[in-house]
CSV table of C-alpha atoms in Angstrom, one decimal:
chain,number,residue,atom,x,y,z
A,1,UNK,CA,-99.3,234.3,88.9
A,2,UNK,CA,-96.8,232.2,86.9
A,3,UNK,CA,-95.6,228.6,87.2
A,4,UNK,CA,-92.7,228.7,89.2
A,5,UNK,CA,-94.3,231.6,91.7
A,6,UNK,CA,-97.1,229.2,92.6
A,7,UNK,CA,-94.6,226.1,92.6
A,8,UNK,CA,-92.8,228.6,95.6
A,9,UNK,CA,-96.2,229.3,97.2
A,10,UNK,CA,-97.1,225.9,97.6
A,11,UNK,CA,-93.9,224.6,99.0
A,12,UNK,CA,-93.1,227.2,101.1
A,13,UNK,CA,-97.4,226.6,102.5
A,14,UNK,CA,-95.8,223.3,102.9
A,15,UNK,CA,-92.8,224.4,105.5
A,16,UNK,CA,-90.4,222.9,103.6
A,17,UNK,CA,-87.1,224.3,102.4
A,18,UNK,CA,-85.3,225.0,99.1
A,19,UNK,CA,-82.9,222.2,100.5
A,20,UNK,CA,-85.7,219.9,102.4
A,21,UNK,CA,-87.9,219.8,99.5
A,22,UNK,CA,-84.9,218.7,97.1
A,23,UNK,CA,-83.4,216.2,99.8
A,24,UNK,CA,-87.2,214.5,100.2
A,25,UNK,CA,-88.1,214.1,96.4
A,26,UNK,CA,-84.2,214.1,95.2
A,27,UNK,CA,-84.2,216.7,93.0
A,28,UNK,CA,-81.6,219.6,92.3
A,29,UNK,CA,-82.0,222.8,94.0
A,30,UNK,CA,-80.5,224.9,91.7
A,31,UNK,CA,-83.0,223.7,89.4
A,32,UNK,CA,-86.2,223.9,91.7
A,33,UNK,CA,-84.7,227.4,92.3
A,34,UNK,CA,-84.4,228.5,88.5
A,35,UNK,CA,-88.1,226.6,87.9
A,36,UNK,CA,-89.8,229.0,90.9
A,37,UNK,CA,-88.2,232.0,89.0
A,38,UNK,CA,-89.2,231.4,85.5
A,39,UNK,CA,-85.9,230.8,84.1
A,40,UNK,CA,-87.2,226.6,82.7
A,41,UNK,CA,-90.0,225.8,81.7
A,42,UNK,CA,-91.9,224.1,83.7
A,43,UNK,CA,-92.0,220.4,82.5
A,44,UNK,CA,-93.9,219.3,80.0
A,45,UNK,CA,-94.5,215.4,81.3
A,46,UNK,CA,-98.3,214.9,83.1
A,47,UNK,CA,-95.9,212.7,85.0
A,48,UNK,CA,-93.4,214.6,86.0
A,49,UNK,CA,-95.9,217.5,87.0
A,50,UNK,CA,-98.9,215.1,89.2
A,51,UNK,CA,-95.1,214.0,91.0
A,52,UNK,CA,-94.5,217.9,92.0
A,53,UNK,CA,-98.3,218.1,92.6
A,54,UNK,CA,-98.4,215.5,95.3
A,55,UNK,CA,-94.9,216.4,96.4
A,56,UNK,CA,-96.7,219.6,97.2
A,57,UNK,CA,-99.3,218.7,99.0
A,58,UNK,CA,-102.0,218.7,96.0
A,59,UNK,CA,-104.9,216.6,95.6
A,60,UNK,CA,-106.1,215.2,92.8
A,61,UNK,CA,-109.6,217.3,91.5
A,62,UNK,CA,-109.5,220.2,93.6
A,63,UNK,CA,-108.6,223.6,92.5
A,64,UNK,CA,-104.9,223.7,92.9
A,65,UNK,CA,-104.2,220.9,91.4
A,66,UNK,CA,-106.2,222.2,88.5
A,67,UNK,CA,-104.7,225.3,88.8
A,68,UNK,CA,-101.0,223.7,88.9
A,69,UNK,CA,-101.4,222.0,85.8
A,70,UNK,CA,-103.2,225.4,83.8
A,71,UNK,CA,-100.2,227.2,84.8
A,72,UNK,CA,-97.4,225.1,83.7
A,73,UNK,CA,-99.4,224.6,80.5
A,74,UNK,CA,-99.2,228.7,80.3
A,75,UNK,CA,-95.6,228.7,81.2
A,76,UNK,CA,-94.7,226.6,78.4
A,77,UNK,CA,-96.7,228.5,75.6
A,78,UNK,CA,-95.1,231.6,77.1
A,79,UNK,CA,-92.1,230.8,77.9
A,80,UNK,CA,-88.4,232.9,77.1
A,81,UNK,CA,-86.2,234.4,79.8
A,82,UNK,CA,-87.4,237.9,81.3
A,83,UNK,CA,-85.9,240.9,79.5
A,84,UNK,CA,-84.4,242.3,82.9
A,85,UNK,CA,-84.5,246.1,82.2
A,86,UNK,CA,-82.1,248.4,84.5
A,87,UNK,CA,-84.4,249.4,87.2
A,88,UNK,CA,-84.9,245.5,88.0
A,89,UNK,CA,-81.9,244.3,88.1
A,90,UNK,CA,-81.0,247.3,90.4
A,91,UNK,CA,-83.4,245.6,92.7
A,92,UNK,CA,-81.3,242.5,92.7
A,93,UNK,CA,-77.9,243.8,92.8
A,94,UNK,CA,-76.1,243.6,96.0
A,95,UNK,CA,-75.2,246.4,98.1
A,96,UNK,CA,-72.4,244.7,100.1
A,97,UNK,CA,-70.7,242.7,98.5
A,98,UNK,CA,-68.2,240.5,101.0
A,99,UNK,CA,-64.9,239.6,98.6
A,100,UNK,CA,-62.7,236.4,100.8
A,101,UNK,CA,-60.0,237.9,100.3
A,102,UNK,CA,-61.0,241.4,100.4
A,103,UNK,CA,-59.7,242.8,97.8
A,104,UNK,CA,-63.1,243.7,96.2
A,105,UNK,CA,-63.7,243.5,92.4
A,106,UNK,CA,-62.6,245.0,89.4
A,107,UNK,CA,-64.4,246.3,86.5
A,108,UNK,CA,-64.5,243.4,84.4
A,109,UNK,CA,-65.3,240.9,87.1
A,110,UNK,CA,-68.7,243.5,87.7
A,111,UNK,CA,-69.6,243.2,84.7
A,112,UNK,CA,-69.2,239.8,84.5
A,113,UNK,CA,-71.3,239.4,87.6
A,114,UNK,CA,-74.1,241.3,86.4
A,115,UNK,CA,-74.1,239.1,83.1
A,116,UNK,CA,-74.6,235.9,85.5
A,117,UNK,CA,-77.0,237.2,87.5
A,118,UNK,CA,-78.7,238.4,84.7
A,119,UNK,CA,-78.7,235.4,82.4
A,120,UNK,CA,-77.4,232.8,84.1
A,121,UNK,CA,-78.6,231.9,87.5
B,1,UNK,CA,-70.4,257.7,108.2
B,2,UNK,CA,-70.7,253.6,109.3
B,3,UNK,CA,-72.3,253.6,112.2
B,4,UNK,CA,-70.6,251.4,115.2
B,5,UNK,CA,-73.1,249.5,116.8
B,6,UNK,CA,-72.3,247.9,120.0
B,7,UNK,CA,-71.6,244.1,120.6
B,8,UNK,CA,-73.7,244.1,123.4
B,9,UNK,CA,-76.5,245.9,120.9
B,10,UNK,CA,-75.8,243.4,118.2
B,11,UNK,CA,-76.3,240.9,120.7
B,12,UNK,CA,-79.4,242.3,121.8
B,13,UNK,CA,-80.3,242.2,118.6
B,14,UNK,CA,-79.6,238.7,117.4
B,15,UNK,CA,-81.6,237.8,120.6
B,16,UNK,CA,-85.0,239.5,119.9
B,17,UNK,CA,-84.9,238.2,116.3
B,18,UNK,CA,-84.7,234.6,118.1
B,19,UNK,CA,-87.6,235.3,120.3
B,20,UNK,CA,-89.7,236.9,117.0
B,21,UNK,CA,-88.5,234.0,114.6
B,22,UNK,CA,-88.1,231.1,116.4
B,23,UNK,CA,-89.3,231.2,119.5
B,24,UNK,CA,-89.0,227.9,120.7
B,25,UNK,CA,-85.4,228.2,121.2
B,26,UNK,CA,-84.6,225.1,119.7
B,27,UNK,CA,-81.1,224.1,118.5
B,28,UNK,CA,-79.2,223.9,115.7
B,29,UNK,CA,-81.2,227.3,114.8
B,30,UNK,CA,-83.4,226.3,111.6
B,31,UNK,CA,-81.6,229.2,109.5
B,32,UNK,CA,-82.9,228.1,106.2
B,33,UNK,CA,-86.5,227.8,107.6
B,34,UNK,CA,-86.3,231.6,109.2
B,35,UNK,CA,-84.9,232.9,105.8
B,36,UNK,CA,-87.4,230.9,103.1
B,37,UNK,CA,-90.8,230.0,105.6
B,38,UNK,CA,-90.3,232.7,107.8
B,39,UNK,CA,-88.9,235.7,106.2
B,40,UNK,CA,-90.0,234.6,102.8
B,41,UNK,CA,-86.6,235.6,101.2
B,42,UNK,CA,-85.8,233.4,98.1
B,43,UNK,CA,-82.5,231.2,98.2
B,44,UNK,CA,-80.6,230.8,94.9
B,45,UNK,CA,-77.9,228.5,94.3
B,46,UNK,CA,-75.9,230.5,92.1
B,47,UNK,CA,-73.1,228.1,90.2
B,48,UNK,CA,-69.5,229.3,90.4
B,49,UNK,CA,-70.6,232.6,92.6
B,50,UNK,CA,-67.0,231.6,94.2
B,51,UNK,CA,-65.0,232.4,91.1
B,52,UNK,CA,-65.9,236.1,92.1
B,53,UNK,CA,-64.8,235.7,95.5
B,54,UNK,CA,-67.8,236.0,96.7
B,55,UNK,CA,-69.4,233.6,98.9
B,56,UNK,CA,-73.5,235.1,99.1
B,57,UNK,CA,-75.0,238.2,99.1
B,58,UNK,CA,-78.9,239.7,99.8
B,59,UNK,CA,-80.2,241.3,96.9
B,60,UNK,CA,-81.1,245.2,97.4
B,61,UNK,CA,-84.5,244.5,97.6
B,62,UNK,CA,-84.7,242.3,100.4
B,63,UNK,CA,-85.9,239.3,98.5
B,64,UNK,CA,-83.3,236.6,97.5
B,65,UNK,CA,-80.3,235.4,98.9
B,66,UNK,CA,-77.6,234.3,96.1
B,67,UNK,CA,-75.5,231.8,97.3
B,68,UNK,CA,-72.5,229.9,96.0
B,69,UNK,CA,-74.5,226.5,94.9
B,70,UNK,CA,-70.6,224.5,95.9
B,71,UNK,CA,-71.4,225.9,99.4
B,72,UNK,CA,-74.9,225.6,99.5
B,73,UNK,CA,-74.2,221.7,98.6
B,74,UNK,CA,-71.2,220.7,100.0
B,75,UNK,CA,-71.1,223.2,103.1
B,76,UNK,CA,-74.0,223.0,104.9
B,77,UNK,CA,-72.3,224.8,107.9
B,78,UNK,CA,-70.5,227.3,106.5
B,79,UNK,CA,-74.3,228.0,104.5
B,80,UNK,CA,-75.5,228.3,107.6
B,81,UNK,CA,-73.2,230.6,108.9
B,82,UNK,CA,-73.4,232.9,105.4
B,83,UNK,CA,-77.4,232.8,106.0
B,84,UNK,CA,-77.1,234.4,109.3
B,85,UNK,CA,-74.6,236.6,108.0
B,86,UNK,CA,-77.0,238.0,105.4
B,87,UNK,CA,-79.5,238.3,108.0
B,88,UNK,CA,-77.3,240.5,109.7
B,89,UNK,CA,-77.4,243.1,106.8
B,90,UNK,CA,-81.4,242.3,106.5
B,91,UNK,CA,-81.7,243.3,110.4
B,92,UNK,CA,-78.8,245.8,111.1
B,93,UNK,CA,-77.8,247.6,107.8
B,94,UNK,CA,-81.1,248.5,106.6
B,95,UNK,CA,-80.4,251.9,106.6
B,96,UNK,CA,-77.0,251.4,104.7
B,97,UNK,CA,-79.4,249.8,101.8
B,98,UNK,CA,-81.8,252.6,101.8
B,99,UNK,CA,-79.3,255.4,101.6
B,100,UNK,CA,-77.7,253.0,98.6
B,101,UNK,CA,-80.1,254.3,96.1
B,102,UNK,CA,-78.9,253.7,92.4
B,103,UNK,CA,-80.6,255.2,89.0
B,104,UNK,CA,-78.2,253.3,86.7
B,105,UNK,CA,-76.2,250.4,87.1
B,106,UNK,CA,-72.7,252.0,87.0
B,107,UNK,CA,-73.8,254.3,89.6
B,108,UNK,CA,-74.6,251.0,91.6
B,109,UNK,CA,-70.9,249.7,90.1
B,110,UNK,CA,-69.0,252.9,91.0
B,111,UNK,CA,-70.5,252.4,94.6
B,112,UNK,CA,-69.0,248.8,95.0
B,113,UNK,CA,-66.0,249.7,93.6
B,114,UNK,CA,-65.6,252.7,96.0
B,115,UNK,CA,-67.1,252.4,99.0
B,116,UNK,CA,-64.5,251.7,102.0
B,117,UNK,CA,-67.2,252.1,104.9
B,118,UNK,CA,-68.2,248.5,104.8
B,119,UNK,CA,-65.8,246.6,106.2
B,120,UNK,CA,-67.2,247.2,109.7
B,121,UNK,CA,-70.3,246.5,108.6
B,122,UNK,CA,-69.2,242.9,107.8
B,123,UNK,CA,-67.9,242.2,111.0
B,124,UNK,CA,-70.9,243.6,112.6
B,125,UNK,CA,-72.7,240.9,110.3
B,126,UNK,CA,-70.4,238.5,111.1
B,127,UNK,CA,-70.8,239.2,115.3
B,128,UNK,CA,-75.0,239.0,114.5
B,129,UNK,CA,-74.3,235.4,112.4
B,130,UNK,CA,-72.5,234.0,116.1
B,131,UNK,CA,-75.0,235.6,118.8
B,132,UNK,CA,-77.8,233.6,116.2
B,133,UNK,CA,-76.5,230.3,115.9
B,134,UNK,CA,-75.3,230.0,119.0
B,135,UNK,CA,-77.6,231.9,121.5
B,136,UNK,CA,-75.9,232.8,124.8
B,137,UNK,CA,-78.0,230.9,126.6
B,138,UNK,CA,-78.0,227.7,124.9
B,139,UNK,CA,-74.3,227.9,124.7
B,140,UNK,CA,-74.2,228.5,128.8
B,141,UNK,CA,-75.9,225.2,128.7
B,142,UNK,CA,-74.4,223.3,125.9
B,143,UNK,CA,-70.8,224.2,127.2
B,144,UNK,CA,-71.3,222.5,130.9
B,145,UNK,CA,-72.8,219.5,128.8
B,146,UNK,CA,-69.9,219.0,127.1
B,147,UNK,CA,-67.5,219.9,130.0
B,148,UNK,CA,-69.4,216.8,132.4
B,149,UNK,CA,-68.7,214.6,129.1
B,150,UNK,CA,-65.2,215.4,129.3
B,151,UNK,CA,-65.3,214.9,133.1
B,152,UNK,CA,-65.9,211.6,132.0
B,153,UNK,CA,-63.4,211.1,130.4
B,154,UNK,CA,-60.4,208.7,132.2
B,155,UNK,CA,-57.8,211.3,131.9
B,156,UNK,CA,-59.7,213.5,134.5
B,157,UNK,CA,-60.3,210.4,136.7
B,158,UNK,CA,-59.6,212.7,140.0
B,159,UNK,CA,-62.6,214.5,139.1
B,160,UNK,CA,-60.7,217.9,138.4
B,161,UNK,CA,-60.9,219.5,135.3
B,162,UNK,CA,-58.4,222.3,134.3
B,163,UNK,CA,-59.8,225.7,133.5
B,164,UNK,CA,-61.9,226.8,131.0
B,165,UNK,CA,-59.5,229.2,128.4
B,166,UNK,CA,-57.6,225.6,128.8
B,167,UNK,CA,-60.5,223.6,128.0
B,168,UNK,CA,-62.6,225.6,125.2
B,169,UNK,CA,-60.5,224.5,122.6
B,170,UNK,CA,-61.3,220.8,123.2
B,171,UNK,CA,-64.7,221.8,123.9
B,172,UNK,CA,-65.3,223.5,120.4
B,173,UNK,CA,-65.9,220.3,118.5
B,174,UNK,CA,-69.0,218.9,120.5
B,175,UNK,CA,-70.5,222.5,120.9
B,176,UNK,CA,-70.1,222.9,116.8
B,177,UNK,CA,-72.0,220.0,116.2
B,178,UNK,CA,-74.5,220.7,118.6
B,179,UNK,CA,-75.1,223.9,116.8
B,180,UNK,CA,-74.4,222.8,113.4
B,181,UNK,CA,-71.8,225.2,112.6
B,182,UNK,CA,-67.9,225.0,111.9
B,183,UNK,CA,-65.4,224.3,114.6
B,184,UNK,CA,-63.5,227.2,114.1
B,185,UNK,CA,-66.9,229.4,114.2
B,186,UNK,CA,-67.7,227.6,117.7
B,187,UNK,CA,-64.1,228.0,119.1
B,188,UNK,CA,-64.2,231.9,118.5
B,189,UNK,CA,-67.5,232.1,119.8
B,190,UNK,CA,-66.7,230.1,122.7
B,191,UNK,CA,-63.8,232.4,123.4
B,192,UNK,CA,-65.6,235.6,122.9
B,193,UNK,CA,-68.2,234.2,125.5
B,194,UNK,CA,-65.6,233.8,128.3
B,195,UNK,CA,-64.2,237.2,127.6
B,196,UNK,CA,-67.6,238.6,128.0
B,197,UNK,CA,-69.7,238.7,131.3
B,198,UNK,CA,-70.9,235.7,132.1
């Protein structure tokens, strides 16, 4: 298990949102969202981390919280974005994709997609 | 072939999904809390997922939702409404994603640029997003709330209100708050419920 999958765990243990968590400890979603997914590092700050610990429902000397702080240590030594191959990002492509306007895309508007999803988000 | 499902199916639909995922019957519907906590499907905030047009979508395996972060931010509502929407593919189109099997990704790409059958598999997501944020039954209730507030209402001091396809549209705003959703969203729903059976 990495980081950001345990991070996920915990809060969703906890009942709260992507957008509940962020409201109650005011931090961005987007980047709690990237942070669960292993696209940052988790952060390097003891600070920063016992915050997210209790904001997640750890306690001080028990396993998780032991387990939290291993795991972001680990994510840092290891971290670099996933080399998504073909057959994973297939898994996260959409199958209908729902233009505004309906006009659908074109070619280079795909392709710029897939790059975002990919690499960016 | 799309397959035509039924209103009256897709409403049948939305409603057991209710009674599975949130059974208290609460409203607004928690949507977020039935897609992350109780579905367990990731939400991403995806920055400038609007400069394709595109407002969401459900990834092919099931897991995350991608959703325009400017939305997701700024229009909590209309997120709402594009959360039930995707849960419309999860429960109704599951077939369609099955049969969308890809070995490369311009296979996947000459599917999305080709494929016309999906439009009325949008509105069909569309019809599943109202009947789930704004259950029949709550609306029922919600609607003669808001028409005794109006009642109140010095205008209507003889006590006679006019009828309803003359009131809905003034009755759209309290019932979209209610439910958390837009006005316009409530105002169609309202209308479709009046047409229907009730």
């Amino acid at each position: 298990m990495i980081f950001g999958e345990f991070f996920n765990f915990l809060r969703i243990r906890k009942g709260l949102t992507l957008r509940k968590f962020a409201e109650k400890f005011e931090e961005d979603p987007a980047y709690i969202s990237r942070l669960e997914r292993g696209r940052v590092r988790a952060p390097k700050s003891n600070e920063k981390l016992e915050y997210y610990a209790k904001a997640l429902g750890l306690e001080k000397d028990t396993e998780e919280f032991e387990k939290f702080f291993q795991l972001a240590q680990v994510s840092n030594k290891s971290y670099g974005i996933e080399n998504v191959n073909d057959e994973k990002l297939l898994e996260k492509l959409p199958v209908f994709l729902r233009t505004l306007d309906n006009k659908g895309l074109d070619e280079e508007k795909l392709e710029s997609l897939i790059k975002s999803i990919k690499e960016d988000w | 072939m799309t397959e035509f499902i039924p209103q009256r199916q897709i409403e049948e639909t939305a409603k057991q999904f209710l009674l599975e995922h949130h059974p208290d019957g609460s409203i607004p519907i928690p949507i977020e809390e039935i897609v992350e906590i109780k579905l367990g499907i990731k939400v991403i905030p995806a920055p400038g997922l609007l400069r394709y047009g595109i407002d969401a979508f459900l990834t092919h395996d099931f897991k995350e939702i991608y959703i325009d972060e400017m939305q997701y931010f700024e229009l909590e509502n209309r997120a709402r409404f594009t959360f039930a929407h995707e849960l419309g593919h999860y429960c109704l189109h599951r077939k369609y994603f099955e049969e969308a099997v890809f070995s490369s990704v311009k296979e996947w790409a000459e599917f999305v640029l080709t494929d016309i059958r999906r439009d009325p598999l949008e509105t069909q997501a569309n019809m599943f997003a109202s009947y789930v944020l704004l259950p029949t039954s709550n609306l029922g209730v919600e609607y003669e709330n808001a028409k005794a507030e109006l009642a109140k209402h010095e205008s209507f001091s003889s006590g006679k209100l006019p009828g309803d396809q003359i009131l809905a549209p003034y009755l759209a705003k309290p019932i979209s708050r209610k439910f958390k959703v837009s006005e316009e969203c409530a105002a169609l729903r309202i209308k479709n419920w009046l047409n229907s059976n009730r």
